[in-house]
Coordinates of N, CA and C in Angstrom, one line a residue:
M1 N -26.8 22.9 7.0 CA -26.5 21.5 6.6 C -25.1 20.6 6.2
D2 N -25.2 19.6 6.8 CA -23.8 19.3 7.2 C -23.7 18.2 5.3
A3 N -22.5 18.2 4.6 CA -22.8 17.7 3.3 C -22.1 16.6 3.4
W4 N -21.7 16.3 4.5 CA -21.0 14.7 4.4 C -22.1 14.1 5.0
K5 N -23.3 14.4 6.2 CA -24.5 13.7 6.1 C -24.9 13.1 4.9
N6 N -25.4 13.8 4.1 CA -25.8 13.2 3.1 C -25.1 12.6 1.9
E7 N -23.8 12.8 1.7 CA -23.1 11.9 1.2 C -23.1 10.4 1.6
E8 N -23.2 9.6 0.2 CA -23.6 8.4 0.5 C -22.5 7.5 1.4
R9 N -22.5 6.3 1.9 CA -21.2 6.0 2.8 C -21.3 4.5 2.4
Y10 N -20.6 3.8 2.0 CA -20.3 2.2 1.4 C -19.2 1.7 2.7
T11 N -19.2 0.0 2.4 CA -18.7 -0.8 3.6 C -17.9 -1.6 2.6
I12 N -17.1 -2.7 2.9 CA -16.9 -3.6 2.6 C -17.8 -4.4 2.2
D13 N -19.0 -4.7 2.2 CA -19.8 -5.8 1.5 C -19.8 -4.9 0.0
D14 N -20.3 -3.8 0.1 CA -20.4 -2.8 -1.5 C -19.1 -3.3 -2.5
I15 N -18.0 -3.1 -1.4 CA -16.6 -3.8 -2.7 C -16.7 -5.3 -2.9
Y16 N -17.3 -6.0 -2.0 CA -17.5 -7.6 -2.5 C -18.7 -8.2 -3.6
A17 N -19.7 -6.7 -4.0 CA -20.6 -7.0 -4.4 C -20.1 -6.7 -6.0
L18 N -19.2 -6.0 -6.2 CA -19.2 -5.5 -7.5 C -18.8 -6.0 -8.4
P19 N -19.4 -5.7 -9.7 CA -19.4 -6.9 -10.9 C -17.6 -7.5 -10.8
D20 N -17.6 -8.9 -10.9 CA -16.2 -9.3 -11.2 C -15.2 -8.4 -12.1
G21 N -13.7 -8.4 -11.9 CA -12.9 -7.8 -12.8 C -13.4 -6.5 -12.0
E22 N -14.2 -5.6 -11.6 CA -14.1 -4.3 -11.0 C -13.8 -4.5 -9.9
R23 N -12.3 -3.3 -9.6 CA -11.6 -3.6 -8.5 C -11.9 -1.8 -7.9
A24 N -12.0 -1.7 -6.6 CA -11.7 -0.1 -6.0 C -11.4 -0.6 -4.5
E25 N -11.5 0.6 -3.7 CA -10.9 0.7 -2.1 C -11.7 1.2 -2.0
L26 N -11.7 1.1 -0.7 CA -12.9 1.9 0.5 C -11.7 2.7 1.2
F27 N -12.4 4.4 1.6 CA -11.8 5.2 2.6 C -12.5 5.8 2.9
N28 N -12.9 5.7 4.1 CA -13.9 6.2 5.5 C -15.2 6.3 4.9
G29 N -15.1 5.1 4.3 CA -17.0 5.0 3.6 C -17.0 5.6 2.7
K30 N -16.0 5.7 1.5 CA -16.0 6.2 0.0 C -15.5 5.4 -0.4
I31 N -15.9 5.5 -1.9 CA -15.6 4.0 -3.0 C -14.7 4.9 -4.0
Y32 N -13.4 4.4 -4.1 CA -12.2 4.8 -5.2 C -11.8 3.5 -6.5
Y33 N -12.5 3.8 -7.8 CA -12.7 2.4 -8.7 C -10.8 2.6 -8.9
M34 N -10.4 1.5 -9.2 CA -9.5 1.8 -9.7 C -9.2 1.1 -10.9
A35 N -8.3 2.0 -12.1 CA -7.9 1.4 -13.3 C -7.0 0.5 -13.3
P36 N -7.0 -0.4 -14.6 CA -6.1 -1.6 -14.7 C -4.4 -0.7 -14.7
P37 N -3.4 -1.0 -13.7 CA -2.4 -0.8 -14.4 C -1.8 -1.0 -15.3
N38 N -0.5 -0.3 -15.8 CA -0.5 -0.2 -17.4 C 1.1 -1.4 -17.0
T39 N 1.7 -1.6 -17.7 CA 3.0 -2.7 -17.8 C 4.5 -2.1 -17.1
N40 N 4.6 -0.8 -17.0 CA 5.5 -0.3 -16.3 C 5.4 -0.3 -15.0
H41 N 4.5 0.0 -14.7 CA 3.6 -0.3 -13.1 C 3.9 -1.4 -12.8
Q42 N 3.3 -3.0 -13.6 CA 3.4 -4.0 -13.2 C 4.8 -4.4 -13.3
R43 N 5.8 -4.1 -14.4 CA 7.6 -4.2 -14.2 C 7.8 -3.9 -12.6
M44 N 7.7 -3.0 -12.5 CA 7.9 -2.2 -11.0 C 7.7 -2.6 -9.5
V45 N 6.3 -3.2 -10.0 CA 5.7 -3.7 -8.5 C 6.2 -5.5 -8.7
S46 N 6.5 -6.2 -9.8 CA 7.1 -7.5 -9.6 C 8.6 -7.7 -9.0
N47 N 9.3 -6.6 -9.7 CA 10.8 -6.3 -9.0 C 10.6 -6.2 -7.8
L48 N 9.9 -5.1 -7.0 CA 10.1 -4.7 -5.8 C 9.8 -5.7 -4.8
H49 N 8.4 -6.5 -5.6 CA 7.8 -7.9 -4.7 C 9.2 -8.4 -4.6
Y50 N 9.5 -8.8 -5.7 CA 11.1 -9.9 -6.2 C 11.9 -9.5 -5.0
Q51 N 12.2 -8.7 -5.2 CA 13.7 -8.1 -3.8 C 13.2 -8.5 -2.5
V52 N 12.1 -7.9 -2.2 CA 11.2 -8.2 -0.4 C 11.4 -9.6 -0.7
K53 N 10.8 -10.4 -1.3 CA 10.6 -12.2 -1.2 C 12.1 -12.3 -1.1
D54 N 13.0 -12.2 -1.8 CA 14.1 -12.9 -1.9 C 15.0 -12.2 -0.9
Y55 N 15.0 -11.1 0.0 CA 15.6 -11.1 1.2 C 14.9 -11.5 2.4
I56 N 13.8 -11.8 2.9 CA 12.8 -12.8 3.4 C 13.5 -13.8 3.6
E57 N 13.5 -14.6 2.5 CA 13.8 -15.8 2.1 C 15.1 -16.2 2.9
K58 N 15.8 -15.4 2.1 CA 17.3 -15.8 2.4 C 17.8 -15.5 4.2
K59 N 16.7 -14.7 4.4 CA 17.3 -14.3 6.2 C 16.2 -15.6 7.0
R60 N 15.6 -16.4 6.6 CA 14.5 -17.0 7.4 C 13.2 -16.2 7.8
G61 N 12.7 -14.7 7.3 CA 12.5 -13.7 8.1 C 10.9 -14.4 8.6
D62 N 10.5 -13.8 9.6 CA 8.7 -14.2 9.8 C 8.0 -13.7 9.1
C63 N 8.2 -12.5 8.7 CA 7.6 -11.5 7.6 C 7.2 -12.5 6.2
E64 N 5.8 -11.8 5.5 CA 5.4 -12.2 4.8 C 5.1 -11.3 3.5
V65 N 5.1 -11.6 2.1 CA 5.8 -9.8 1.5 C 4.1 -10.6 0.1
F66 N 3.3 -9.5 0.1 CA 2.0 -10.4 -1.1 C 1.8 -8.7 -2.1
P67 N 1.9 -8.9 -3.3 CA 1.3 -8.3 -4.3 C -0.4 -8.1 -4.4
A68 N -0.1 -7.3 -5.2 CA -2.0 -6.8 -5.1 C -2.0 -8.0 -6.6
P69 N -3.5 -8.2 -6.5 CA -4.1 -7.4 -5.6 C -4.2 -8.0 -4.0
F70 N -4.5 -8.1 -3.3 CA -4.1 -8.7 -1.8 C -5.4 -7.6 -0.4
A71 N -6.5 -8.3 -0.3 CA -7.1 -7.6 0.3 C -6.5 -7.5 1.8
V72 N -6.7 -5.7 1.8 CA -6.1 -5.3 3.8 C -7.5 -4.5 4.1
F73 N -7.3 -5.1 5.6 CA -8.5 -4.6 6.3 C -8.0 -3.9 7.2
L74 N -7.9 -2.1 6.9 CA -7.1 -1.6 8.0 C -7.4 -1.8 9.4
T75 N -9.3 -1.6 8.9 CA -9.9 -1.1 10.4 C -10.7 -1.9 10.8
E76 N -11.6 -2.1 11.7 CA -12.5 -2.8 12.1 C -14.0 -2.3 11.8
N77 N -13.9 -0.7 11.0 CA -15.2 -0.6 11.1 C -16.0 -0.8 10.2
N78 N -15.3 -1.3 9.2 CA -15.7 -1.9 7.9 C -16.4 -0.7 7.0
Q79 N -14.9 0.3 6.8 CA -15.1 1.3 5.7 C -13.6 1.6 5.7
N80 N -12.8 0.6 5.6 CA -11.7 0.9 5.1 C -10.6 -0.6 4.6
Y81 N -11.0 -0.4 3.1 CA -10.4 -1.4 2.2 C -9.4 -1.1 1.5
V82 N -8.0 -2.0 1.5 CA -7.6 -0.9 0.2 C -6.2 -2.4 -0.2
E83 N -5.9 -2.3 -1.7 CA -5.1 -3.7 -2.3 C -4.1 -2.4 -2.5
P84 N -3.0 -2.9 -1.8 CA -1.6 -1.9 -1.6 C -1.3 -2.8 -3.1
D85 N 0.1 -2.2 -3.9 CA 0.6 -2.9 -4.4 C 1.4 -4.0 -4.3
I86 N 2.3 -4.0 -2.6 CA 3.0 -4.4 -2.3 C 2.7 -5.0 -0.4
S87 N 2.1 -5.3 0.1 CA 2.2 -5.7 1.5 C 3.5 -6.0 2.3
V88 N 3.6 -6.3 3.2 CA 4.8 -7.0 4.1 C 4.1 -6.7 5.4
I89 N 3.7 -8.3 5.5 CA 2.8 -8.1 6.9 C 4.1 -9.5 8.1
C90 N 4.2 -8.4 8.9 CA 5.2 -9.5 10.1 C 4.5 -10.1 11.0
D91 N 3.3 -9.9 11.2 CA 2.3 -10.8 12.4 C 1.1 -11.5 11.9
K92 N 1.9 -13.0 12.2 CA 1.1 -13.5 11.4 C -0.5 -14.0 11.4
N93 N -0.5 -13.7 13.1 CA -2.2 -13.0 13.5 C -2.7 -12.3 12.6
K94 N -2.2 -11.6 11.8 CA -3.2 -10.5 10.6 C -3.6 -11.1 9.8
I95 N -2.8 -12.5 9.0 CA -3.1 -13.1 7.8 C -4.3 -13.9 7.9
T96 N -5.2 -13.8 7.1 CA -6.5 -14.4 7.0 C -6.4 -15.2 6.3
E97 N -7.7 -15.9 5.4 CA -8.0 -16.2 4.4 C -8.5 -15.4 3.3
K98 N -8.9 -14.4 3.7 CA -9.4 -13.0 2.9 C -8.4 -12.3 2.7
G99 N -7.4 -11.7 3.2 CA -5.7 -11.2 3.6 C -5.8 -10.6 4.6
C100 N -5.6 -9.5 5.1 CA -4.5 -9.0 5.8 C -5.7 -7.9 6.8
Q101 N -6.3 -8.9 8.4 CA -6.5 -7.6 8.9 C -6.0 -7.2 10.1
G102 N -6.1 -6.0 9.4 CA -4.9 -4.5 10.3 C -4.0 -4.6 9.4
A103 N -3.4 -3.8 10.2 CA -2.3 -2.8 9.2 C -1.0 -3.1 8.8
P104 N -0.8 -3.7 7.7 CA 1.0 -4.1 7.1 C 2.0 -3.2 8.1
D105 N 3.0 -3.8 8.1 CA 4.4 -3.3 8.7 C 4.8 -2.1 7.6
L106 N 5.0 -2.6 6.7 CA 5.3 -1.6 5.3 C 4.1 -2.0 3.8
I107 N 3.9 -1.0 3.4 CA 3.2 -0.8 2.1 C 4.0 0.3 1.0
I108 N 4.2 -0.6 0.0 CA 4.5 0.0 -1.1 C 3.6 0.1 -2.5
E109 N 3.6 1.4 -2.8 CA 2.7 2.2 -3.8 C 3.1 2.3 -5.0
V110 N 2.9 2.3 -6.2 CA 3.3 2.9 -7.4 C 2.2 3.2 -8.1
V111 N 2.6 4.7 -8.4 CA 1.7 5.7 -8.2 C 1.5 5.3 -10.4
S112 N 0.4 5.5 -10.4 CA -0.4 5.2 -11.6 C -1.2 6.7 -11.3
P113 N -1.2 7.5 -13.4 CA -1.8 8.7 -13.4 C -2.7 8.9 -12.9
S114 N -4.0 7.9 -13.1 CA -5.1 7.7 -12.2 C -5.0 7.4 -10.5
S115 N -3.8 7.8 -9.9 CA -4.2 7.1 -8.7 C -2.9 8.2 -8.1
R116 N -2.5 9.2 -8.6 CA -1.5 10.1 -7.5 C -2.1 10.6 -6.8
K117 N -3.3 11.3 -6.7 CA -4.3 12.1 -5.5 C -3.8 10.6 -4.6
I118 N -4.4 10.0 -5.0 CA -4.5 8.9 -3.7 C -3.6 8.4 -3.1
D119 N -2.4 8.2 -3.8 CA -1.7 7.6 -3.3 C -0.6 8.2 -2.1
Y120 N -0.9 9.6 -2.6 CA 0.2 11.1 -1.8 C -0.6 11.8 -0.9
Y121 N -2.0 11.0 -0.8 CA -2.6 12.1 0.0 C -4.1 10.9 0.9
K122 N -4.4 10.9 0.0 CA -5.3 9.8 0.7 C -4.9 8.7 1.4
K123 N -4.0 8.2 0.7 CA -3.4 6.8 1.6 C -2.7 6.6 2.7
L124 N -1.4 8.1 2.4 CA -0.8 8.5 3.4 C -1.4 8.6 4.6
F125 N -2.6 9.4 4.9 CA -3.8 9.6 6.2 C -4.0 8.0 6.5
V126 N -5.0 7.5 6.0 CA -5.4 6.7 5.9 C -4.2 5.4 6.8
Y127 N -3.2 5.4 5.9 CA -2.1 4.5 6.1 C -1.2 4.9 7.7
R128 N -1.0 6.1 8.1 CA -0.6 6.3 9.3 C -1.2 6.5 10.5
S129 N -2.7 6.4 10.1 CA -3.9 6.4 11.0 C -3.8 5.2 11.5
A130 N -3.8 4.1 10.5 CA -4.4 2.6 10.7 C -2.9 2.4 11.7
G131 N -1.8 2.7 11.7 CA -0.9 1.8 12.0 C 0.4 1.1 11.3
V132 N 0.6 1.5 10.0 CA 1.4 1.0 9.3 C 2.5 1.9 9.9
R133 N 3.7 1.0 9.4 CA 5.1 1.8 10.1 C 5.8 2.1 9.3
E134 N 5.8 1.9 7.5 CA 6.3 2.3 6.6 C 5.7 2.1 5.8
Y135 N 6.0 3.2 4.9 CA 4.8 3.7 3.6 C 5.8 4.4 2.3
W136 N 5.9 3.4 1.4 CA 6.9 4.0 0.1 C 5.9 4.4 -1.2
V137 N 6.3 5.5 -1.8 CA 5.6 6.2 -2.9 C 6.3 6.0 -3.9
V138 N 6.2 4.8 -5.0 CA 7.1 4.7 -5.9 C 6.7 5.8 -7.0
D139 N 7.2 6.6 -7.3 CA 6.4 7.6 -8.8 C 7.5 7.7 -9.9
L140 N 6.8 6.4 -10.7 CA 7.8 6.4 -12.3 C 7.7 7.7 -12.7
E141 N 6.8 8.8 -12.6 CA 6.6 9.9 -13.8 C 8.4 11.0 -13.2
K142 N 7.8 10.8 -11.8 CA 9.2 11.9 -11.2 C 10.3 11.3 -11.3
R143 N 10.3 9.2 -11.5 CA 11.7 8.8 -10.6 C 12.1 8.7 -9.6
L144 N 11.3 9.1 -8.9 CA 11.3 9.0 -7.2 C 10.3 8.3 -6.5
T145 N 11.4 7.7 -5.1 CA 10.4 7.1 -4.1 C 10.4 7.6 -3.1
T146 N 9.4 8.2 -2.1 CA 9.5 9.1 -0.8 C 9.0 7.8 -0.3
V147 N 9.7 8.0 0.9 CA 9.5 6.8 1.8 C 9.0 8.1 3.3
Y148 N 8.2 7.1 4.1 CA 7.9 7.8 4.8 C 7.8 6.4 6.3
H149 N 8.6 7.0 7.2 CA 8.5 6.1 8.5 C 7.7 6.7 9.4
F150 N 6.4 5.8 9.7 CA 5.7 6.7 10.4 C 6.2 6.6 11.9
E151 N 6.8 5.9 12.6 CA 7.5 5.2 13.7 C 8.5 6.7 14.1
L152 N 9.2 7.0 12.9 CA 10.3 8.2 13.4 C 9.9 9.5 12.8
D153 N 8.4 9.6 12.5 CA 7.5 10.9 11.8 C 8.5 11.8 11.2
N154 N 9.6 11.3 10.4 CA 9.9 11.5 9.3 C 9.8 11.0 7.9
M155 N 10.4 11.7 6.7 CA 9.8 11.8 5.6 C 11.2 12.1 4.1
E156 N 11.2 10.6 3.8 CA 12.5 11.2 3.0 C 12.8 10.9 1.2
E157 N 13.3 11.8 0.5 CA 13.2 10.8 -0.9 C 13.9 10.6 -1.6
Y158 N 14.0 9.4 -2.7 CA 15.5 8.8 -2.8 C 14.9 9.0 -4.6
P159 N 15.9 9.5 -5.3 CA 15.6 9.5 -6.9 C 16.3 7.5 -7.3
F160 N 15.5 7.4 -8.5 CA 16.1 6.0 -9.2 C 17.6 5.7 -8.6
G161 N 17.6 4.6 -8.8 CA 19.6 4.1 -8.6 C 19.4 4.0 -7.6
S162 N 19.0 4.9 -6.6 CA 19.9 4.7 -5.3 C 19.1 3.2 -4.3
N163 N 19.9 3.2 -3.5 CA 19.6 2.0 -2.6 C 18.5 2.8 -1.4
I164 N 17.8 2.3 -1.2 CA 16.8 2.6 -0.1 C 16.8 1.9 1.2
P165 N 17.2 2.0 2.3 CA 17.4 1.5 3.2 C 15.7 0.6 3.8
V166 N 15.2 0.0 3.6 CA 13.5 -0.7 4.4 C 14.0 -0.5 5.9
G167 N 13.3 0.1 6.5 CA 13.2 1.0 8.3 C 13.0 -0.4 9.1
I168 N 11.8 -1.2 8.1 CA 11.6 -2.4 9.0 C 12.4 -3.7 9.5
Y169 N 13.3 -4.0 8.1 CA 14.5 -4.4 8.5 C 15.9 -3.7 8.3
E170 N 16.7 -4.0 9.4 CA 18.2 -3.3 9.4 C 18.7 -4.1 8.8
G171 N 19.9 -3.3 7.9 CA 20.5 -3.5 7.1 C 20.3 -4.1 5.6
F172 N 19.1 -4.1 5.5 CA 18.5 -4.3 4.1 C 18.2 -2.9 3.1
S173 N 18.2 -2.8 1.7 CA 18.3 -1.7 1.2 C 17.7 -2.4 0.1
I174 N 16.8 -1.5 -1.1 CA 16.1 -1.9 -2.6 C 16.4 -0.8 -3.0
K175 N 16.8 -1.1 -4.6 CA 17.6 -0.4 -5.5 C 16.5 -0.4 -6.2
V176 N 15.9 0.6 -6.3 CA 14.4 1.5 -7.5 C 15.1 1.8 -8.5
Q177 N 14.6 1.4 -9.8 CA 14.7 1.5 -10.8 C 14.0 1.2 -12.2

């Protein structure tokens, strides 16, 4: 007997039916509830968001950057819904009133103790499969940023304090500290 067939499957409708204030993400029909982020997490998200937004505005770029909570509907099958800490979207046609329909170009996740396995494993697979071009995992505990360049099929690690080149923007780097 296949255990997968007996497992309950959820959709985006179930995410929208959650009680007010309760947040969750959906990976291949399975709900993962999210704990509220701590202060250091939010400081890092705010800092990274500011750096990306400032760069885009100064260069008059076409991309837009959104901090969480921002809905990203990765696939059309109604089974994958995420709220990345930071989403950079360069195709304006993907941006709707509900969020982003399809894969952002760059996603940055700041690891929380409760999200460690999801950020490093589940999201890595789902983001790559959905067509995200670049994925950063910023680990406050390890003081390390792991950058996955899916288009180049490589991964690099940078200790905090390093200038990290942003693959989707030639000549732009971010200092994570």
